[in-house]
Amino acid sequence: MQQPLHRRRPTPGNPRVQRTRNRVLTVARELLPQVGPTGLTYALLAERADVTRQTLYRHWPNRAALLFDLILEGPDLGNYPERGSDVRTVAVDWLKSLRDGISEPAIRTAVLAITAQADHDPDSAQALVRIGQDRRAALNALLEPSGIQIDDTEHTLLYGPVLARLFLDRGQVTDEFIDTVVTQWLSTLERLRGRKLDRDQGRGQGQDRDQGQSQGQDQDRSAKSPGGFSP
């Protein structure tokens, strides 16, 4: 099964270490909605997960690293989209997976905490950037069969309305809302890429005209020179 958008594939290693890591994340996922980000201390987490604080620091040297893994290693909700050649279908399914992942209380709390801390905490700011990079890479992997790869701006234009709806409007992200977002995104994508294509073509035509003018001037000079061929 492909990994969900909000999960990274853990690095293979010592099975006992991996079991400990998974247990800690499970306990943290249960505690975070109850106590909030500031209440999720390493002392509390160590006690509840039956590990030492040193173990926690070995896996997550700071709180931002822990929240980062809570976001990207969320529970498998079983609805991760398949790779496909139809951009609309992939985008719709990807947004639904994103919506469902963020709807998980622990993931939602972790996302809001990292976002709030990013302005004054470099570790949180870096984690926020890495989350965006991870999500865009995951979406581009799904889009590979279509031949379409999106940049940072195009990625933001797709997920931005969903996050605004959830966190700013405090509203529901329905399937109809997602369909509307993707329709507008595809239209914007077409305009953006059309303008780029027009600019590229314009530069190409300008180069052709410059080259043609240059060739014409060369021919005129050749005709007027003593060795030139005059009609």
mmCIF file of C-alpha atoms in Angstrom:
data_model
loop_
_atom_site.group_PDB
_atom_site.id
_atom_site.type_symbol
_atom_site.label_atom_id
_atom_site.label_comp_id
_atom_site.label_asym_id
_atom_site.label_seq_id
_atom_site.Cartn_x
_atom_site.Cartn_y
_atom_site.Cartn_z
ATOM 1 C CA MET A 1 0.000 0.000 0.000
ATOM 2 C CA GLN A 2 1.231 3.481 -0.798
ATOM 3 C CA GLN A 3 2.038 5.748 2.136
ATOM 4 C CA PRO A 4 -0.614 8.340 3.036
ATOM 5 C CA LEU A 5 0.075 11.971 2.396
ATOM 6 C CA HIS A 6 0.586 12.685 6.082
ATOM 7 C CA ARG A 7 2.945 9.757 6.682
ATOM 8 C CA ARG A 8 6.601 9.199 5.935
ATOM 9 C CA ARG A 9 7.982 5.707 5.456
ATOM 10 C CA PRO A 10 10.098 5.059 8.579
ATOM 11 C CA THR A 11 13.769 4.338 8.017
ATOM 12 C CA PRO A 12 14.423 0.593 8.462
ATOM 13 C CA GLY A 13 16.404 -0.162 11.599
ATOM 14 C CA ASN A 14 16.376 -2.062 14.839
ATOM 15 C CA PRO A 15 12.841 -3.518 15.231
ATOM 16 C CA ARG A 16 12.882 -2.895 18.995
ATOM 17 C CA VAL A 17 13.794 0.774 18.448
ATOM 18 C CA GLN A 18 11.062 1.093 15.836
ATOM 19 C CA ARG A 19 8.481 -0.432 18.175
ATOM 20 C CA THR A 20 9.465 2.038 20.889
ATOM 21 C CA ARG A 21 9.213 4.905 18.436
ATOM 22 C CA ASN A 22 5.779 3.813 17.243
ATOM 23 C CA ARG A 23 4.541 3.412 20.822
ATOM 24 C CA VAL A 24 5.692 6.921 21.723
ATOM 25 C CA LEU A 25 3.976 8.408 18.683
ATOM 26 C CA THR A 26 0.772 6.538 19.495
ATOM 27 C CA VAL A 27 0.767 7.855 23.061
ATOM 28 C CA ALA A 28 1.628 11.381 21.883
ATOM 29 C CA ARG A 29 -1.228 11.219 19.382
ATOM 30 C CA GLU A 30 -3.631 10.342 22.196
ATOM 31 C CA LEU A 31 -2.314 12.985 24.605
ATOM 32 C CA LEU A 32 -1.934 15.960 22.265
ATOM 33 C CA PRO A 33 -5.654 16.750 21.801
ATOM 34 C CA GLN A 34 -6.183 16.391 25.563
ATOM 35 C CA VAL A 35 -3.326 18.483 26.946
ATOM 36 C CA GLY A 36 -2.413 20.692 23.979
ATOM 37 C CA PRO A 37 1.068 21.376 22.587
ATOM 38 C CA THR A 38 2.383 23.114 25.707
ATOM 39 C CA GLY A 39 1.029 20.370 27.960
ATOM 40 C CA LEU A 40 2.706 17.632 25.951
ATOM 41 C CA THR A 41 5.949 17.742 27.913
ATOM 42 C CA TYR A 42 8.653 15.152 27.533
ATOM 43 C CA ALA A 43 8.230 14.295 31.217
ATOM 44 C CA LEU A 44 4.550 13.448 30.698
ATOM 45 C CA LEU A 45 5.171 11.636 27.428
ATOM 46 C CA ALA A 46 8.008 9.574 28.914
ATOM 47 C CA GLU A 47 5.823 8.553 31.843
ATOM 48 C CA ARG A 48 2.837 7.578 29.715
ATOM 49 C CA ALA A 49 4.901 5.775 27.051
ATOM 50 C CA ASP A 50 7.078 4.057 29.672
ATOM 51 C CA VAL A 51 10.372 5.332 28.250
ATOM 52 C CA THR A 52 13.073 7.670 29.511
ATOM 53 C CA ARG A 53 13.317 11.289 28.505
ATOM 54 C CA GLN A 54 16.738 10.479 27.055
ATOM 55 C CA THR A 55 15.012 8.061 24.667
ATOM 56 C CA LEU A 56 12.665 10.801 23.556
ATOM 57 C CA TYR A 57 15.505 13.239 22.912
ATOM 58 C CA ARG A 58 17.379 10.638 20.881
ATOM 59 C CA HIS A 59 14.409 10.329 18.531
ATOM 60 C CA TRP A 60 13.181 13.937 18.667
ATOM 61 C CA PRO A 61 15.761 16.485 19.839
ATOM 62 C CA ASN A 62 13.073 19.178 20.033
ATOM 63 C CA ARG A 63 9.298 19.520 20.172
ATOM 64 C CA ALA A 64 9.086 20.617 16.525
ATOM 65 C CA ALA A 65 10.657 17.319 15.424
ATOM 66 C CA LEU A 66 8.060 15.378 17.420
ATOM 67 C CA LEU A 67 5.157 17.391 15.983
ATOM 68 C CA PHE A 68 6.643 16.990 12.507
ATOM 69 C CA ASP A 69 6.544 13.193 12.785
ATOM 70 C CA LEU A 70 3.072 13.253 14.326
ATOM 71 C CA ILE A 71 1.861 15.084 11.209
ATOM 72 C CA LEU A 72 3.652 13.007 8.598
ATOM 73 C CA GLU A 73 3.212 9.654 10.314
ATOM 74 C CA GLY A 74 -0.480 9.908 11.055
ATOM 75 C CA PRO A 75 -2.799 6.917 11.126
ATOM 76 C CA ASP A 76 -3.410 5.138 7.848
ATOM 77 C CA LEU A 77 -6.951 6.196 6.939
ATOM 78 C CA GLY A 78 -7.064 3.885 3.926
ATOM 79 C CA ASN A 79 -8.010 6.558 1.415
ATOM 80 C CA TYR A 80 -4.677 7.553 -0.100
ATOM 81 C CA PRO A 81 -5.091 8.224 -3.838
ATOM 82 C CA GLU A 82 -3.534 6.169 -6.589
ATOM 83 C CA ARG A 83 -1.152 7.488 -9.206
ATOM 84 C CA GLY A 84 -3.036 8.463 -12.329
ATOM 85 C CA SER A 85 -2.999 10.265 -15.653
ATOM 86 C CA ASP A 86 -6.150 12.293 -14.958
ATOM 87 C CA VAL A 87 -4.988 15.425 -13.161
ATOM 88 C CA ARG A 88 -8.447 16.326 -11.878
ATOM 89 C CA THR A 89 -9.059 12.915 -10.326
ATOM 90 C CA VAL A 90 -5.655 12.873 -8.632
ATOM 91 C CA ALA A 91 -6.077 16.426 -7.309
ATOM 92 C CA VAL A 92 -9.574 15.741 -5.935
ATOM 93 C CA ASP A 93 -8.519 12.509 -4.233
ATOM 94 C CA TRP A 94 -5.358 14.143 -2.875
ATOM 95 C CA LEU A 95 -7.335 17.000 -1.305
ATOM 96 C CA LYS A 96 -9.780 14.552 0.241
ATOM 97 C CA SER A 97 -6.875 12.645 1.773
ATOM 98 C CA LEU A 98 -5.409 15.916 3.050
ATOM 99 C CA ARG A 99 -8.767 16.943 4.524
ATOM 100 C CA ASP A 100 -9.250 13.612 6.265
ATOM 101 C CA GLY A 101 -5.709 13.638 7.647
ATOM 102 C CA ILE A 102 -5.997 17.145 9.083
ATOM 103 C CA SER A 103 -9.380 16.231 10.542
ATOM 104 C CA GLU A 104 -7.597 13.839 12.908
ATOM 105 C CA PRO A 105 -7.445 15.761 16.226
ATOM 106 C CA ALA A 106 -3.753 15.137 16.922
ATOM 107 C CA ILE A 107 -2.657 16.075 13.412
ATOM 108 C CA ARG A 108 -4.829 19.179 13.401
ATOM 109 C CA THR A 109 -3.410 20.300 16.758
ATOM 110 C CA ALA A 110 0.158 19.621 15.647
ATOM 111 C CA VAL A 111 -0.286 21.584 12.393
ATOM 112 C CA LEU A 112 -1.698 24.590 14.240
ATOM 113 C CA ALA A 113 1.076 24.425 16.853
ATOM 114 C CA ILE A 114 3.909 24.341 14.320
ATOM 115 C CA THR A 115 2.319 27.143 12.328
ATOM 116 C CA ALA A 116 1.900 29.318 15.423
ATOM 117 C CA GLN A 117 5.487 28.729 16.562
ATOM 118 C CA ALA A 118 7.129 29.193 13.159
ATOM 119 C CA ASP A 119 7.530 32.980 13.505
ATOM 120 C CA HIS A 120 9.700 32.755 16.618
ATOM 121 C CA ASP A 121 11.036 29.194 16.583
ATOM 122 C CA PRO A 122 13.527 28.280 13.802
ATOM 123 C CA ASP A 123 12.962 24.547 14.335
ATOM 124 C CA SER A 124 9.220 24.950 13.798
ATOM 125 C CA ALA A 125 9.805 27.158 10.762
ATOM 126 C CA GLN A 126 12.065 24.515 9.245
ATOM 127 C CA ALA A 127 9.562 21.768 10.046
ATOM 128 C CA LEU A 128 6.799 23.757 8.346
ATOM 129 C CA VAL A 129 8.898 24.115 5.192
ATOM 130 C CA ARG A 130 9.739 20.410 5.202
ATOM 131 C CA ILE A 131 6.079 19.470 5.572
ATOM 132 C CA GLY A 132 5.230 21.543 2.505
ATOM 133 C CA GLN A 133 8.071 19.982 0.542
ATOM 134 C CA ASP A 134 6.996 16.487 1.574
ATOM 135 C CA ARG A 135 3.395 17.093 0.504
ATOM 136 C CA ARG A 136 4.324 18.609 -2.850
ATOM 137 C CA ALA A 137 6.718 15.735 -3.571
ATOM 138 C CA ALA A 138 3.962 13.239 -2.701
ATOM 139 C CA LEU A 139 1.500 14.967 -5.025
ATOM 140 C CA ASN A 140 3.996 15.160 -7.866
ATOM 141 C CA ALA A 141 4.678 11.439 -7.466
ATOM 142 C CA LEU A 142 0.940 10.799 -7.906
ATOM 143 C CA LEU A 143 0.859 13.069 -10.969
ATOM 144 C CA GLU A 144 3.828 11.466 -12.737
ATOM 145 C CA PRO A 145 1.675 9.346 -15.114
ATOM 146 C CA SER A 146 -0.025 12.564 -16.305
ATOM 147 C CA GLY A 147 3.272 14.201 -17.229
ATOM 148 C CA ILE A 148 2.352 17.183 -15.026
ATOM 149 C CA GLN A 149 4.614 18.383 -12.214
ATOM 150 C CA ILE A 150 3.614 21.379 -10.114
ATOM 151 C CA ASP A 151 5.784 24.051 -8.521
ATOM 152 C CA ASP A 152 5.468 25.700 -5.105
ATOM 153 C CA THR A 153 2.994 28.346 -6.265
ATOM 154 C CA GLU A 154 0.728 25.839 -8.003
ATOM 155 C CA HIS A 155 0.853 23.589 -4.937
ATOM 156 C CA THR A 156 -0.157 26.446 -2.625
ATOM 157 C CA LEU A 157 -3.024 27.435 -4.916
ATOM 158 C CA LEU A 158 -4.401 23.901 -4.603
ATOM 159 C CA TYR A 159 -4.246 23.257 -0.861
ATOM 160 C CA GLY A 160 -4.564 26.875 0.315
ATOM 161 C CA PRO A 161 -8.371 27.123 0.050
ATOM 162 C CA VAL A 162 -8.803 23.903 2.028
ATOM 163 C CA LEU A 163 -6.631 25.093 4.905
ATOM 164 C CA ALA A 164 -8.323 28.505 4.861
ATOM 165 C CA ARG A 165 -11.723 26.839 5.049
ATOM 166 C CA LEU A 166 -10.673 24.637 7.964
ATOM 167 C CA PHE A 167 -8.570 27.010 10.049
ATOM 168 C CA LEU A 168 -9.809 30.511 9.197
ATOM 169 C CA ASP A 169 -13.473 30.034 8.283
ATOM 170 C CA ARG A 170 -13.800 27.150 10.766
ATOM 171 C CA GLY A 171 -16.059 25.559 8.179
ATOM 172 C CA GLN A 172 -16.563 22.111 6.726
ATOM 173 C CA VAL A 173 -14.621 20.971 3.678
ATOM 174 C CA THR A 174 -17.232 19.007 1.749
ATOM 175 C CA ASP A 175 -16.668 16.969 -1.386
ATOM 176 C CA GLU A 176 -18.514 19.705 -3.295
ATOM 177 C CA PHE A 177 -16.137 22.322 -1.907
ATOM 178 C CA ILE A 178 -13.155 20.241 -3.022
ATOM 179 C CA ASP A 179 -14.648 19.822 -6.510
ATOM 180 C CA THR A 180 -15.020 23.601 -6.772
ATOM 181 C CA VAL A 181 -11.462 24.212 -5.554
ATOM 182 C CA VAL A 182 -10.017 21.783 -8.099
ATOM 183 C CA THR A 183 -12.085 23.253 -10.953
ATOM 184 C CA GLN A 184 -10.786 26.738 -10.173
ATOM 185 C CA TRP A 185 -7.250 25.413 -9.664
ATOM 186 C CA LEU A 186 -7.213 23.696 -13.048
ATOM 187 C CA SER A 187 -8.452 26.879 -14.708
ATOM 188 C CA THR A 188 -5.761 28.923 -12.961
ATOM 189 C CA LEU A 189 -3.140 26.325 -13.804
ATOM 190 C CA GLU A 190 -4.101 26.513 -17.464
ATOM 191 C CA ARG A 191 -3.851 30.313 -17.457
ATOM 192 C CA LEU A 192 -0.532 30.344 -15.639
ATOM 193 C CA ARG A 193 1.002 27.761 -17.910
ATOM 194 C CA GLY A 194 -0.538 29.362 -20.979
ATOM 195 C CA ARG A 195 1.093 32.682 -20.133
ATOM 196 C CA LYS A 196 4.429 30.988 -19.616
ATOM 197 C CA LEU A 197 4.064 29.197 -22.924
ATOM 198 C CA ASP A 198 3.109 32.471 -24.617
ATOM 199 C CA ARG A 199 6.144 34.191 -23.127
ATOM 200 C CA ASP A 200 8.415 31.375 -24.208
ATOM 201 C CA GLN A 201 6.939 31.388 -27.685
ATOM 202 C CA GLY A 202 7.195 35.186 -27.814
ATOM 203 C CA ARG A 203 10.853 35.036 -26.929
ATOM 204 C CA GLY A 204 11.363 32.380 -29.543
ATOM 205 C CA GLN A 205 9.592 34.400 -32.220
ATOM 206 C CA GLY A 206 11.565 37.495 -31.221
ATOM 207 C CA GLN A 207 14.789 35.561 -31.598
ATOM 208 C CA ASP A 208 13.632 34.315 -34.992
ATOM 209 C CA ARG A 209 12.837 37.880 -36.095
ATOM 210 C CA ASP A 210 16.191 39.141 -34.840
ATOM 211 C CA GLN A 211 17.933 36.300 -36.599
ATOM 212 C CA GLY A 212 15.991 36.972 -39.799
ATOM 213 C CA GLN A 213 16.808 40.685 -39.684
ATOM 214 C CA SER A 214 20.427 39.899 -39.067
ATOM 215 C CA GLN A 215 20.515 37.515 -42.014
ATOM 216 C CA GLY A 216 18.816 40.148 -44.208
ATOM 217 C CA GLN A 217 21.386 42.747 -43.247
ATOM 218 C CA ASP A 218 24.177 40.304 -43.986
ATOM 219 C CA GLN A 219 22.696 39.639 -47.413
ATOM 220 C CA ASP A 220 22.419 43.386 -48.134
ATOM 221 C CA ARG A 221 26.016 43.897 -47.150
ATOM 222 C CA SER A 222 27.056 40.985 -49.312
ATOM 223 C CA ALA A 223 25.155 42.355 -52.308
ATOM 224 C CA LYS A 224 26.792 45.761 -51.977
ATOM 225 C CA SER A 225 30.272 44.431 -51.411
ATOM 226 C CA PRO A 226 32.644 44.022 -54.412
ATOM 227 C CA GLY A 227 32.515 40.295 -54.171
ATOM 228 C CA GLY A 228 28.744 40.169 -53.732
ATOM 229 C CA PHE A 229 26.315 38.802 -56.312
ATOM 230 C CA SER A 230 24.056 41.581 -57.637
ATOM 231 C CA PRO A 231 20.963 40.795 -59.645
#
